[in-house]
Structure formats: C-alpha cells, structure tokens
mmCIF file of C-alpha atoms in Angstrom:
data_model
loop_
_atom_site.group_PDB
_atom_site.id
_atom_site.type_symbol
_atom_site.label_atom_id
_atom_site.label_comp_id
_atom_site.label_asym_id
_atom_site.label_seq_id
_atom_site.Cartn_x
_atom_site.Cartn_y
_atom_site.Cartn_z
ATOM 1 C CA MET I 1 0.000 0.000 0.000
ATOM 2 C CA LEU I 2 1.443 3.347 -1.051
ATOM 3 C CA LYS I 3 1.132 6.541 0.962
ATOM 4 C CA LEU I 4 1.724 9.917 -0.690
ATOM 5 C CA LEU I 5 4.430 11.837 1.180
ATOM 6 C CA PHE I 6 5.014 14.802 -1.116
ATOM 7 C CA GLU I 7 4.081 16.216 -4.497
ATOM 8 C CA ASN I 8 5.052 19.305 -6.474
ATOM 9 C CA GLU I 9 5.247 20.146 -10.175
ATOM 10 C CA ASP I 10 8.432 18.080 -10.610
ATOM 11 C CA LEU I 11 8.130 15.182 -8.174
ATOM 12 C CA LYS I 12 5.745 12.700 -6.657
ATOM 13 C CA ILE I 13 6.987 10.778 -3.612
ATOM 14 C CA ASN I 14 5.274 7.702 -2.218
ATOM 15 C CA TYR I 15 6.019 5.441 0.747
ATOM 16 C CA HIS I 16 5.464 1.725 1.200
ATOM 17 C CA LYS I 17 5.967 0.415 4.739
ATOM 18 C CA SER I 18 6.961 -3.216 5.214
ATOM 19 C CA GLU I 19 7.576 -5.479 8.188
ATOM 20 C CA ASN I 20 11.333 -5.034 7.862
ATOM 21 C CA ASN I 21 11.855 -2.004 10.073
ATOM 22 C CA ASN I 22 15.554 -1.646 9.412
ATOM 23 C CA THR I 23 15.911 -1.260 5.603
ATOM 24 C CA VAL I 24 14.401 1.147 3.099
ATOM 25 C CA VAL I 25 15.000 1.247 -0.669
ATOM 26 C CA ILE I 26 14.812 4.766 -2.112
ATOM 27 C CA VAL I 27 13.888 4.427 -5.789
ATOM 28 C CA PHE I 28 14.410 6.975 -8.584
ATOM 29 C CA ASN I 29 12.735 6.351 -11.953
ATOM 30 C CA PRO I 30 14.507 6.425 -15.355
ATOM 31 C CA LEU I 31 13.781 8.910 -18.131
ATOM 32 C CA GLU I 32 11.409 6.754 -20.182
ATOM 33 C CA TRP I 33 9.271 5.586 -17.240
ATOM 34 C CA ARG I 34 6.136 7.468 -16.284
ATOM 35 C CA ALA I 35 4.125 7.117 -13.073
ATOM 36 C CA LYS I 36 0.636 5.660 -13.334
ATOM 37 C CA ASP I 37 -1.770 6.302 -10.481
ATOM 38 C CA GLY I 38 0.959 6.755 -7.889
ATOM 39 C CA ASP I 39 3.126 3.829 -8.998
ATOM 40 C CA VAL I 40 6.779 3.595 -8.039
ATOM 41 C CA TRP I 41 9.350 2.341 -10.560
ATOM 42 C CA GLY I 42 10.021 -1.339 -9.821
ATOM 43 C CA TYR I 43 7.228 -1.436 -7.244
ATOM 44 C CA SER I 44 5.759 -4.779 -8.322
ATOM 45 C CA VAL I 45 9.039 -6.524 -7.448
ATOM 46 C CA LEU I 46 10.198 -4.394 -4.534
ATOM 47 C CA SER I 47 6.852 -4.575 -2.744
ATOM 48 C CA ARG I 48 7.409 -8.322 -2.316
ATOM 49 C CA SER I 49 10.943 -7.865 -0.991
ATOM 50 C CA GLY I 50 10.249 -7.225 2.673
ATOM 51 C CA TYR I 51 11.960 -3.834 2.382
ATOM 52 C CA SER I 52 10.199 -0.542 2.877
ATOM 53 C CA ILE I 53 10.169 1.717 -0.167
ATOM 54 C CA VAL I 54 10.341 5.442 -0.788
ATOM 55 C CA GLY I 55 9.600 6.056 -4.459
ATOM 56 C CA ILE I 56 10.807 9.399 -5.788
ATOM 57 C CA THR I 57 9.212 9.800 -9.192
ATOM 58 C CA SER I 58 10.021 12.572 -11.642
ATOM 59 C CA LYS I 59 6.945 13.824 -13.455
ATOM 60 C CA GLU I 60 9.051 15.395 -16.171
ATOM 61 C CA LYS I 61 12.281 14.539 -17.987
ATOM 62 C CA SER I 62 14.096 16.882 -15.648
ATOM 63 C CA TRP I 63 16.786 14.872 -13.805
ATOM 64 C CA PHE I 64 15.345 15.481 -10.352
ATOM 65 C CA PRO I 65 16.148 19.191 -9.916
ATOM 66 C CA GLU I 66 17.957 19.977 -6.690
ATOM 67 C CA GLU I 67 15.457 22.634 -5.648
ATOM 68 C CA SER I 68 12.556 20.173 -5.846
ATOM 69 C CA ILE I 69 14.447 17.482 -3.939
ATOM 70 C CA TYR I 70 15.260 19.919 -1.149
ATOM 71 C CA GLN I 71 11.621 21.017 -0.992
ATOM 72 C CA ALA I 72 10.682 17.396 -0.344
ATOM 73 C CA LEU I 73 13.233 16.629 2.371
ATOM 74 C CA SER I 74 11.083 17.764 5.269
ATOM 75 C CA SER I 75 8.419 15.292 4.128
ATOM 76 C CA ILE I 76 10.861 12.432 3.584
ATOM 77 C CA PHE I 77 13.091 12.631 6.665
ATOM 78 C CA PRO I 78 10.459 11.659 9.266
ATOM 79 C CA VAL I 79 10.144 8.370 7.353
ATOM 80 C CA LEU I 80 13.851 7.825 6.647
ATOM 81 C CA ARG I 81 14.800 8.299 10.318
ATOM 82 C CA ARG I 82 13.145 4.950 11.056
ATOM 83 C CA TYR I 83 15.735 3.064 8.994
ATOM 84 C CA ASN I 84 19.410 2.457 9.695
ATOM 85 C CA ILE I 85 20.000 0.911 6.266
ATOM 86 C CA ARG I 86 19.090 3.114 3.304
ATOM 87 C CA LEU I 87 19.726 2.054 -0.290
ATOM 88 C CA THR I 88 19.280 4.521 -3.143
ATOM 89 C CA TYR I 89 18.564 2.782 -6.439
ATOM 90 C CA GLY I 90 18.044 3.920 -10.030
ATOM 91 C CA TYR I 91 18.889 3.571 -13.709
ATOM 92 C CA SER I 92 20.091 6.229 -16.184
ATOM 93 C CA MET I 93 18.395 9.481 -15.031
ATOM 94 C CA GLY I 94 17.405 7.634 -11.867
ATOM 95 C CA GLY I 95 20.939 6.285 -11.516
ATOM 96 C CA TYR I 96 22.154 9.875 -11.567
ATOM 97 C CA ALA I 97 19.790 10.814 -8.733
ATOM 98 C CA ALA I 98 20.661 7.702 -6.709
ATOM 99 C CA LEU I 99 24.261 8.926 -6.619
ATOM 100 C CA ARG I 100 23.687 12.687 -6.538
ATOM 101 C CA TYR I 101 21.344 12.649 -3.516
ATOM 102 C CA SER I 102 22.742 9.667 -1.619
ATOM 103 C CA ARG I 103 24.516 11.770 1.009
ATOM 104 C CA VAL I 104 21.581 14.159 1.420
ATOM 105 C CA LEU I 105 19.336 11.155 2.055
ATOM 106 C CA GLY I 106 21.851 9.479 4.360
ATOM 107 C CA ALA I 107 22.277 6.398 2.153
ATOM 108 C CA SER I 108 24.324 3.505 3.472
ATOM 109 C CA HIS I 109 24.381 1.913 -0.006
ATOM 110 C CA VAL I 110 23.887 3.015 -3.623
ATOM 111 C CA LEU I 111 22.935 0.865 -6.622
ATOM 112 C CA SER I 112 23.217 2.857 -9.839
ATOM 113 C CA PHE I 113 22.855 1.436 -13.358
ATOM 114 C CA SER I 114 24.252 3.341 -16.366
ATOM 115 C CA PRO I 115 24.025 6.770 -14.694
ATOM 116 C CA GLN I 116 24.800 10.222 -15.997
ATOM 117 C CA SER I 117 27.078 12.516 -14.078
ATOM 118 C CA THR I 118 25.420 15.576 -15.606
ATOM 119 C CA ILE I 119 23.532 16.781 -18.660
ATOM 120 C CA ALA I 120 24.936 20.323 -18.435
ATOM 121 C CA PRO I 121 26.849 21.275 -21.629
ATOM 122 C CA SER I 122 29.436 23.205 -19.609
ATOM 123 C CA ASP I 123 30.379 20.002 -17.753
ATOM 124 C CA LEU I 124 30.380 17.663 -20.739
ATOM 125 C CA ASN I 125 32.762 19.308 -23.216
ATOM 126 C CA ASN I 126 30.821 17.647 -26.075
ATOM 127 C CA GLY I 127 31.499 14.224 -24.575
ATOM 128 C CA ASP I 128 27.812 13.224 -24.468
ATOM 129 C CA LYS I 129 25.054 15.042 -26.362
ATOM 130 C CA ARG I 130 22.231 12.530 -25.813
ATOM 131 C CA TYR I 131 20.295 14.564 -23.266
ATOM 132 C CA LEU I 132 21.094 18.190 -24.099
ATOM 133 C CA GLN I 133 17.478 18.792 -25.144
ATOM 134 C CA TYR I 134 16.418 18.317 -21.507
ATOM 135 C CA TYR I 135 18.932 20.753 -20.033
ATOM 136 C CA SER I 136 17.586 23.812 -18.247
ATOM 137 C CA HIS I 137 20.016 26.384 -16.904
ATOM 138 C CA GLU I 138 17.616 27.295 -14.095
ATOM 139 C CA GLN I 139 17.001 23.714 -12.980
ATOM 140 C CA HIS I 140 20.449 22.248 -13.511
ATOM 141 C CA ILE I 141 22.938 24.666 -11.961
ATOM 142 C CA ASN I 142 25.735 22.691 -10.268
ATOM 143 C CA MET I 143 24.035 19.386 -11.021
ATOM 144 C CA LYS I 144 27.210 17.353 -11.640
ATOM 145 C CA VAL I 145 27.801 14.339 -9.400
ATOM 146 C CA THR I 146 30.970 14.752 -7.343
ATOM 147 C CA GLU I 147 32.647 12.783 -4.574
ATOM 148 C CA PRO I 148 31.095 14.808 -1.698
ATOM 149 C CA ASP I 149 27.595 14.010 -3.028
ATOM 150 C CA VAL I 150 28.009 10.257 -2.623
ATOM 151 C CA SER I 151 27.735 8.399 0.641
ATOM 152 C CA GLY I 152 27.941 4.797 1.744
ATOM 153 C CA LYS I 153 28.963 1.827 -0.368
ATOM 154 C CA ALA I 154 28.247 2.834 -3.977
ATOM 155 C CA TYR I 155 27.959 0.346 -6.846
ATOM 156 C CA ILE I 156 27.875 1.643 -10.429
ATOM 157 C CA ILE I 157 26.987 -1.007 -13.018
ATOM 158 C CA TYR I 158 27.432 -0.168 -16.702
ATOM 159 C CA ASP I 159 29.073 -1.216 -19.959
ATOM 160 C CA LYS I 160 32.587 0.185 -19.829
ATOM 161 C CA GLY I 161 32.911 -0.421 -23.564
ATOM 162 C CA PHE I 162 29.949 1.859 -24.304
ATOM 163 C CA ASN I 163 31.775 5.142 -24.708
ATOM 164 C CA LEU I 164 29.011 7.573 -23.738
ATOM 165 C CA ASP I 165 28.191 5.868 -20.437
ATOM 166 C CA SER I 166 31.866 5.262 -19.727
ATOM 167 C CA TYR I 167 32.576 8.965 -20.248
ATOM 168 C CA GLN I 168 29.815 9.944 -17.836
ATOM 169 C CA VAL I 169 31.150 7.655 -15.104
ATOM 170 C CA ASP I 170 34.742 8.745 -15.692
ATOM 171 C CA ILE I 171 34.011 12.447 -15.211
ATOM 172 C CA MET I 172 32.402 11.736 -11.843
ATOM 173 C CA ASN I 173 35.850 10.681 -10.631
ATOM 174 C CA LEU I 174 34.412 8.777 -7.670
ATOM 175 C CA ALA I 175 37.410 7.186 -6.010
ATOM 176 C CA HIS I 176 35.424 5.118 -3.506
ATOM 177 C CA ALA I 177 32.633 3.820 -5.763
ATOM 178 C CA LYS I 178 32.804 0.237 -6.989
ATOM 179 C CA THR I 179 32.349 0.130 -10.773
ATOM 180 C CA LEU I 180 31.190 -3.161 -12.318
ATOM 181 C CA ASP I 181 31.438 -3.822 -16.041
ATOM 182 C CA LEU I 182 28.566 -5.463 -17.939
ATOM 183 C CA PRO I 183 30.196 -5.655 -21.384
ATOM 184 C CA ARG I 184 28.146 -5.661 -24.589
ATOM 185 C CA THR I 185 25.027 -4.244 -22.953
ATOM 186 C CA GLY I 186 25.287 -0.640 -24.154
ATOM 187 C CA HIS I 187 22.984 1.661 -22.218
ATOM 188 C CA GLY I 188 20.736 -1.316 -21.481
ATOM 189 C CA SER I 189 22.486 -2.656 -18.385
ATOM 190 C CA ILE I 190 19.258 -2.544 -16.367
ATOM 191 C CA ARG I 191 17.532 -4.812 -18.888
ATOM 192 C CA VAL I 192 19.928 -7.595 -17.942
ATOM 193 C CA LEU I 193 18.604 -7.245 -14.406
ATOM 194 C CA ALA I 194 15.024 -7.437 -15.647
ATOM 195 C CA LYS I 195 15.684 -10.517 -17.779
ATOM 196 C CA SER I 196 17.463 -12.312 -14.944
ATOM 197 C CA LYS I 197 14.614 -11.477 -12.515
ATOM 198 C CA SER I 198 17.283 -11.010 -9.897
ATOM 199 C CA LEU I 199 16.742 -7.473 -8.589
ATOM 200 C CA LEU I 200 16.198 -8.704 -5.051
ATOM 201 C CA ASP I 201 19.281 -10.950 -5.217
ATOM 202 C CA VAL I 202 21.435 -8.050 -6.426
ATOM 203 C CA ILE I 203 20.075 -5.734 -3.740
ATOM 204 C CA GLY I 204 20.897 -8.435 -1.188
ATOM 205 C CA TYR I 205 24.467 -8.689 -2.483
ATOM 206 C CA VAL I 206 24.843 -4.900 -2.300
ATOM 207 C CA LEU I 207 23.530 -4.730 1.259
ATOM 208 C CA ASN I 208 25.998 -7.489 2.212
ATOM 209 C CA ASP I 209 28.867 -5.435 0.731
ATOM 210 C CA ASP I 210 29.666 -7.884 -2.079
ATOM 211 C CA ASP I 211 33.004 -7.226 -3.782
ATOM 212 C CA GLY I 212 31.187 -7.389 -7.144
ATOM 213 C CA THR I 213 31.801 -11.056 -7.895
ATOM 214 C CA LEU I 214 28.341 -12.304 -6.975
ATOM 215 C CA ILE I 215 26.627 -9.436 -8.769
ATOM 216 C CA ARG I 216 28.537 -9.980 -12.016
ATOM 217 C CA ASN I 217 28.103 -13.748 -11.870
ATOM 218 C CA LYS I 218 24.372 -13.232 -11.482
ATOM 219 C CA LEU I 219 23.991 -10.810 -14.375
ATOM 220 C CA ILE I 220 26.585 -11.727 -17.021
ATOM 221 C CA PRO I 221 24.812 -14.889 -18.315
ATOM 222 C CA TYR I 222 21.654 -12.922 -19.106
ATOM 223 C CA ARG I 223 23.259 -10.425 -21.498
ATOM 224 C CA LYS I 224 22.293 -12.624 -24.457
ATOM 225 C CA TYR I 225 18.618 -11.946 -23.717
ATOM 226 C CA ILE I 226 18.739 -8.208 -24.421
ATOM 227 C CA SER I 227 18.855 -6.547 -27.838
ATOM 228 C CA GLU I 228 21.836 -4.330 -27.019
ATOM 229 C CA TYR I 229 24.009 -7.438 -26.714
ATOM 230 C CA TYR I 230 23.389 -8.396 -30.346
ATOM 231 C CA GLU I 231 23.894 -4.869 -31.638
ATOM 232 C CA SER I 232 27.211 -4.656 -29.805
ATOM 233 C CA MET I 233 28.366 -8.158 -30.756
ATOM 234 C CA MET I 234 27.652 -7.539 -34.457
ATOM 235 C CA ALA I 235 29.693 -4.338 -34.293
ATOM 236 C CA LEU I 236 32.536 -6.237 -32.629
ATOM 237 C CA ALA I 237 32.411 -9.055 -35.184
ATOM 238 C CA SER I 238 32.563 -6.546 -38.033
ATOM 239 C CA LYS I 239 35.989 -5.376 -36.886
ATOM 240 C CA GLY I 240 37.305 -8.839 -37.758
ATOM 241 C CA LEU I 241 35.177 -9.026 -40.909
ATOM 242 C CA ARG I 242 33.414 -12.064 -39.473
ATOM 243 C CA TRP I 243 30.387 -11.812 -41.735
ATOM 244 C CA ARG I 244 29.036 -15.312 -41.116
ATOM 245 C CA LEU I 245 29.051 -14.701 -37.373
ATOM 246 C CA ILE I 246 27.169 -11.447 -37.929
ATOM 247 C CA ASP I 247 24.496 -13.299 -39.914
ATOM 248 C CA ASN I 248 24.219 -15.890 -37.143
ATOM 249 C CA LEU I 249 23.914 -13.232 -34.446
ATOM 250 C CA TYR I 250 21.117 -11.509 -36.342
ATOM 251 C CA SER I 251 19.321 -14.830 -36.871
ATOM 252 C CA ARG I 252 19.492 -15.505 -33.144
ATOM 253 C CA ALA I 253 18.141 -12.023 -32.367
ATOM 254 C CA ILE I 254 15.221 -12.742 -34.695
ATOM 255 C CA LYS I 255 14.470 -16.065 -32.978
ATOM 256 C CA LEU I 256 14.536 -14.426 -29.549
ATOM 257 C CA ASP I 257 12.341 -11.531 -30.730
ATOM 258 C CA LEU I 258 15.185 -9.124 -29.999
ATOM 259 C CA ALA I 259 15.524 -7.625 -33.489
ATOM 260 C CA THR I 260 14.717 -4.071 -32.456
ATOM 261 C CA ILE I 261 15.009 -1.128 -34.820
ATOM 262 C CA ALA I 262 18.550 -0.518 -33.543
ATOM 263 C CA VAL I 263 19.554 -4.153 -34.172
ATOM 264 C CA LYS I 264 18.043 -4.093 -37.662
ATOM 265 C CA ARG I 265 19.787 -0.825 -38.513
ATOM 266 C CA LYS I 266 23.131 -2.176 -37.353
ATOM 267 C CA TYR I 267 22.696 -5.399 -39.344
ATOM 268 C CA ALA I 268 21.624 -3.468 -42.454
ATOM 269 C CA GLU I 269 24.646 -1.195 -42.086
ATOM 270 C CA LEU I 270 26.958 -4.216 -41.949
ATOM 271 C CA LEU I 271 25.237 -5.814 -44.954
ATOM 272 C CA SER I 272 25.800 -2.601 -46.915
ATOM 273 C CA ARG I 273 29.507 -2.735 -46.096
ATOM 274 C CA GLN I 274 29.541 -6.044 -47.960
ATOM 275 C CA LYS I 275 27.589 -4.403 -50.804
ATOM 276 C CA ARG I 276 24.626 -6.662 -49.998
ATOM 277 C CA TYR I 277 22.297 -3.740 -50.586
ATOM 278 C CA ASP I 278 19.200 -5.716 -51.584
ATOM 279 C CA GLU I 279 19.377 -7.727 -48.349
ATOM 280 C CA ALA I 280 19.933 -4.564 -46.299
ATOM 281 C CA ILE I 281 16.861 -2.987 -47.895
ATOM 282 C CA LEU I 282 14.703 -5.973 -46.946
ATOM 283 C CA VAL I 283 15.813 -5.743 -43.299
ATOM 284 C CA LEU I 284 14.651 -2.126 -42.944
ATOM 285 C CA THR I 285 10.880 -2.541 -42.770
ATOM 286 C CA ASP I 286 9.777 0.193 -40.349
ATOM 287 C CA LYS I 287 8.079 2.895 -42.428
ATOM 288 C CA SER I 288 7.263 5.106 -39.438
ATOM 289 C CA ASN I 289 10.871 5.723 -38.376
ATOM 290 C CA LYS I 290 12.416 8.582 -40.365
ATOM 291 C CA ASP I 291 16.000 7.508 -39.696
ATOM 292 C CA VAL I 292 15.198 4.012 -40.978
ATOM 293 C CA CYS I 293 13.620 5.462 -44.131
ATOM 294 C CA ASN I 294 16.659 7.637 -44.789
ATOM 295 C CA GLN I 295 19.013 4.700 -44.274
ATOM 296 C CA LYS I 296 16.909 2.536 -46.589
ATOM 297 C CA ALA I 297 16.849 5.278 -49.245
ATOM 298 C CA ASN I 298 20.642 5.456 -49.191
ATOM 299 C CA TYR I 299 20.885 1.705 -49.808
ATOM 300 C CA LEU I 300 18.315 1.959 -52.611
ATOM 301 C CA ILE I 301 20.503 4.635 -54.184
ATOM 302 C CA SER I 302 23.562 2.396 -53.837
ATOM 303 C CA ALA I 303 21.567 -0.385 -55.512
ATOM 304 C CA LYS I 304 20.688 2.077 -58.313
ATOM 305 C CA ARG I 305 17.002 1.827 -57.443
ATOM 306 C CA PHE I 306 16.585 5.595 -57.546
ATOM 307 C CA LYS I 307 12.835 5.877 -58.072
ATOM 308 C CA GLU I 308 12.203 3.551 -55.107
ATOM 309 C CA ALA I 309 14.451 5.771 -52.982
ATOM 310 C CA VAL I 310 12.313 8.763 -53.974
ATOM 311 C CA GLU I 311 9.151 6.873 -52.973
ATOM 312 C CA VAL I 312 10.584 5.892 -49.584
ATOM 313 C CA LEU I 313 11.691 9.408 -48.643
ATOM 314 C CA SER I 314 9.085 11.656 -50.281
ATOM 315 C CA GLY I 315 6.615 11.310 -47.420
ATOM 316 C CA VAL I 316 9.335 11.676 -44.783
ATOM 317 C CA VAL I 317 10.767 14.895 -46.223
ATOM 318 C CA LYS I 318 7.418 16.538 -46.921
ATOM 319 C CA ASN I 319 7.085 19.514 -44.575
ATOM 320 C CA SER I 320 10.315 18.426 -42.858
ATOM 321 C CA ASP I 321 13.056 20.765 -41.711
ATOM 322 C CA ASN I 322 15.666 17.988 -41.707
ATOM 323 C CA LEU I 323 18.379 18.937 -44.185
ATOM 324 C CA HIS I 324 20.080 15.535 -43.944
ATOM 325 C CA PHE I 325 16.973 13.671 -45.138
ATOM 326 C CA SER I 326 16.276 16.308 -47.787
ATOM 327 C CA ARG I 327 19.760 16.010 -49.268
ATOM 328 C CA THR I 328 19.300 12.243 -49.575
ATOM 329 C CA LEU I 329 15.997 12.775 -51.405
ATOM 330 C CA ALA I 330 17.564 15.412 -53.649
ATOM 331 C CA ARG I 331 20.336 12.960 -54.567
ATOM 332 C CA ALA I 332 17.733 10.317 -55.433
ATOM 333 C CA TYR I 333 15.850 12.787 -57.635
ATOM 334 C CA GLU I 334 19.060 13.851 -59.358
ATOM 335 C CA LEU I 335 20.166 10.288 -60.073
ATOM 336 C CA SER I 336 16.712 9.415 -61.373
ATOM 337 C CA GLY I 337 17.100 12.232 -63.915
ATOM 338 C CA ASP I 338 14.944 14.874 -62.238
ATOM 339 C CA PRO I 339 17.184 17.775 -61.074
ATOM 340 C CA ASN I 340 14.237 20.181 -61.005
ATOM 341 C CA SER I 341 12.552 18.191 -58.222
ATOM 342 C CA ALA I 342 15.884 17.996 -56.419
ATOM 343 C CA VAL I 343 16.079 21.799 -56.477
ATOM 344 C CA GLU I 344 12.540 22.068 -55.092
ATOM 345 C CA VAL I 345 13.524 19.850 -52.163
ATOM 346 C CA LEU I 346 16.622 21.846 -51.194
ATOM 347 C CA GLU I 347 15.521 25.412 -51.985
ATOM 348 C CA PRO I 348 13.674 25.997 -48.655
ATOM 349 C CA PHE I 349 16.971 25.561 -46.804
ATOM 350 C CA GLU I 350 18.942 28.259 -48.657
ATOM 351 C CA PHE I 351 18.482 31.102 -46.183
ATOM 352 C CA SER I 352 19.217 29.042 -43.060
ATOM 353 C CA ASN I 353 22.290 27.454 -44.667
ATOM 354 C CA SER I 354 23.872 30.508 -46.259
ATOM 355 C CA LYS I 355 27.132 29.730 -44.444
ATOM 356 C CA ASN I 356 27.070 25.958 -45.007
ATOM 357 C CA PRO I 357 29.500 25.165 -47.849
ATOM 358 C CA ASP I 358 28.394 21.533 -48.208
ATOM 359 C CA TYR I 359 24.787 22.582 -48.733
ATOM 360 C CA LEU I 360 25.684 25.534 -50.977
ATOM 361 C CA CYS I 361 27.837 23.404 -53.250
ATOM 362 C CA HIS I 362 25.233 20.630 -53.493
ATOM 363 C CA PHE I 363 22.379 23.046 -54.140
ATOM 364 C CA GLY I 364 24.447 25.140 -56.541
ATOM 365 C CA ARG I 365 25.367 22.103 -58.636
ATOM 366 C CA LEU I 366 21.696 21.074 -58.824
ATOM 367 C CA LEU I 367 20.690 24.591 -59.869
ATOM 368 C CA SER I 368 23.180 24.400 -62.721
ATOM 369 C CA LEU I 369 21.822 21.017 -63.809
ATOM 370 C CA SER I 370 18.290 22.442 -63.828
ATOM 371 C CA GLY I 371 19.258 25.341 -66.100
ATOM 372 C CA GLN I 372 20.012 28.031 -63.499
ATOM 373 C CA GLU I 373 23.745 28.125 -64.268
ATOM 374 C CA SER I 374 24.484 31.651 -63.073
ATOM 375 C CA ARG I 375 22.862 31.211 -59.676
ATOM 376 C CA GLY I 376 24.397 27.771 -59.303
ATOM 377 C CA LYS I 377 27.921 29.003 -60.035
ATOM 378 C CA ARG I 378 27.511 31.850 -57.583
ATOM 379 C CA LEU I 379 26.596 29.466 -54.754
ATOM 380 C CA CYS I 380 29.443 27.081 -55.585
ATOM 381 C CA LYS I 381 31.904 29.997 -55.587
ATOM 382 C CA LEU I 382 30.556 31.089 -52.216
ATOM 383 C CA ALA I 383 31.077 27.550 -50.886
ATOM 384 C CA SER I 384 34.688 27.637 -52.070
ATOM 385 C CA ASP I 385 35.246 31.034 -50.441
ATOM 386 C CA LEU I 386 33.839 29.762 -47.154
ATOM 387 C CA ARG I 387 36.193 26.775 -47.165
ATOM 388 C CA PRO I 388 39.222 27.706 -49.312
ATOM 389 C CA SER I 389 41.397 24.972 -47.787
ATOM 390 C CA GLU I 390 39.315 22.263 -49.485
ATOM 391 C CA PRO I 391 39.882 22.105 -53.275
ATOM 392 C CA TYR I 392 36.721 20.039 -53.772
ATOM 393 C CA PHE I 393 34.501 23.123 -53.739
ATOM 394 C CA MET I 394 36.676 25.067 -56.182
ATOM 395 C CA ASN I 395 36.815 22.042 -58.514
ATOM 396 C CA ILE I 396 33.030 21.827 -58.569
ATOM 397 C CA TYR I 397 32.875 25.550 -59.341
ATOM 398 C CA LYS I 398 35.382 25.237 -62.208
ATOM 399 C CA ASN I 399 33.618 22.194 -63.657
ATOM 400 C CA LEU I 400 30.419 24.208 -64.020
ATOM 401 C CA GLY I 401 32.155 26.122 -66.838
#
C-alpha cells in the first residue's frame, strides 16, 4: 500500500511500509518511465521484498532538480529516520539521482545502473550530447555528481565499452565507488537485471557489501537476452570481418524476438559494407521511423534503385526541416534524372544554410543542372570562399564552366 508523502510540479513521492523495520529502498525512476496512479518504478518486485520503499518519481524529464528534492526533504526525513540501512537505487536518469542525492538522504548503499554525471553542456565538453534537449540552466545549476555528493557503499553497473556511459562515469571521478562492467550491454544494463529477474538478489548482495563477484556472476549470463548485446556483438564481429558470425547473431536475435530497430539498422549497415544492398533494404521494414527510411533510401541509391528511394523518402521529407533527409531525397531525384525536383527539395533551406559550404555546393550544382547556371555558379563559388582549404569546392565551381 502506497502513501503519498510529497508532491510538487516536478516530483511525486510515495512510501510503502513493510515489516522489515531496518531497511528502506529509495527508488528513482529512469527517463522513459512514467508514473501511473501513484506507482513507483520497480514497485511490483520491490513490494514483495520485505523492504520498505520510498519512491521518488520525476513527473518530467528533468533529472530530479535539486530545488525540488530539497523542498521534499522535510516530508521524507520523518520516514527515513526509522531506517538504519538506506539504499538509493536507479537507472540512467534515476541512476544519476541515486548517486547525486545519496549523502543528502543518508544512504548507506547506492545501486546505480548506467548513470549520468550531468547533462549540463558546460560540464560535458561535447562528450555526451544525448540529453542536451532536456537541459535547463535554471534547474540544472551545479548538477554534476561529485565525490562529496556520494555516501555509503556505492555500486555503479554499466558497460565500460559503451563510450558515452563510460565517459559519464569517468568524469564523476568517484574514487570510492565500486564500478562493475557489464560488457556488450550498451545503455541497457538494467535490462539484464530485468531478464534475470534477480533485482532482489542483487540488492541483497549490495547490502551485504559484495566485492562485485556475486553481482557480475548473477547478471553476465543474461546479457544474451537483451537486444543491445546483439547490436554490440555484431559491431565487434565486423571489426574482424566475421560476416558469417554477424548473420548468425542476427538470426538468433530474430528467434529471440530481440531484433529491435537498432539491431536491424546495425545489421543493415553491416550488410551494406559487404555491398549486400538488396538484403539490407529488406531488413529495414519500419516505415514510421524517419531515420530508418533515410538509411533505406541510401541503400536503394547504392543499388541504383533511384525511383524507389524517392518513394521511400518523399513522405518523410514533406514539410520536414531535416536537411540531412532532404539532401538524400535530392540525390535520389538527381540520379533518377529529375534535377528540377531535387532543387525544389533543397531550396527551402537556402536562407538558413547561407554559411554551409556543403549545402551551398550541393544546391548550386543542382541549380546548374536544372538550367540556373548563373545562380548555381555563384553558390558554388561562395562555398569555395567559405572553405578555401578544401579544393573540392573550387573544382566543382570550375567544372560548371
């Protein structure tokens, strides 16, 4: 039974009291999870654990702003004071909060899966751009996780070979945290936990101060049941040009119903590297995903199926402000012998890309092909002036006559 402790525009905090009067698990939800009727992330499992629960749920994709957390403390502390053992737990955005607020909440233990250290551009130095769209200067001042923020025995579980997550953990520079590697899981480390149905076992190991051996032994065998494993393993196999292994990995992902869009896109990419364009095209079936359509159109172009590429991308580019997709469609039109339509696709971008030499040169060349030689030459010359160190632009300009 959940009891509402606190609610504001950012947070909703609920409490579940159990018979175990000594341990409470403080849960922070991940970015993609949304509360339903007062639910707490992971509640269906944790409520059977014997532990009490404080669920801190973010209503927005806001990384648990410090101001909102501090507003809630007076409502949380009367509950937390009952427990000597306090575990903060979360994944990704929630993993960030489990670390960032562990000392404030008096945590004795922390269990954090694939956390961020920060989403503030000033802290990241372009090292991770995944979450910049959620950054708010007002909400996220001094949000970075640092050593003084973290209390107790902290466990950080992530894929050290996944560069973006590895970067985030590295910049925390937490000397006393125990970092455990779950290789070939990408940002999906928590899904290994879900597949293994071993959350309560792992929490038990953490509370017993495991050196990491039991936790890894519990989770490692279940990597093959998450899609990220197959995406990562195919990428690894491609480095050794092990094409048959890549085919086998994809077949296994299909059998296990793990062929997500990301897995299909990776497999199609690797097929295209072998010039198996027709097979790559067949793999990319999702018509609602714009990135998939653009990727498929590129392979259709490589297979010299230009009119099909136009058909695939026409609906995607219509009323779109995505220059990347529009340039692919323009290339398909051009190669199908219709430079006038290619010009129509790229013309709306001229003003906003007046300093973009790649766009100017592409658009200028198409203008020349469509009979607007003077305007086309002018744009190609401008592209060359903007990037004089690259002879490509000047050569295009000269070739226009």
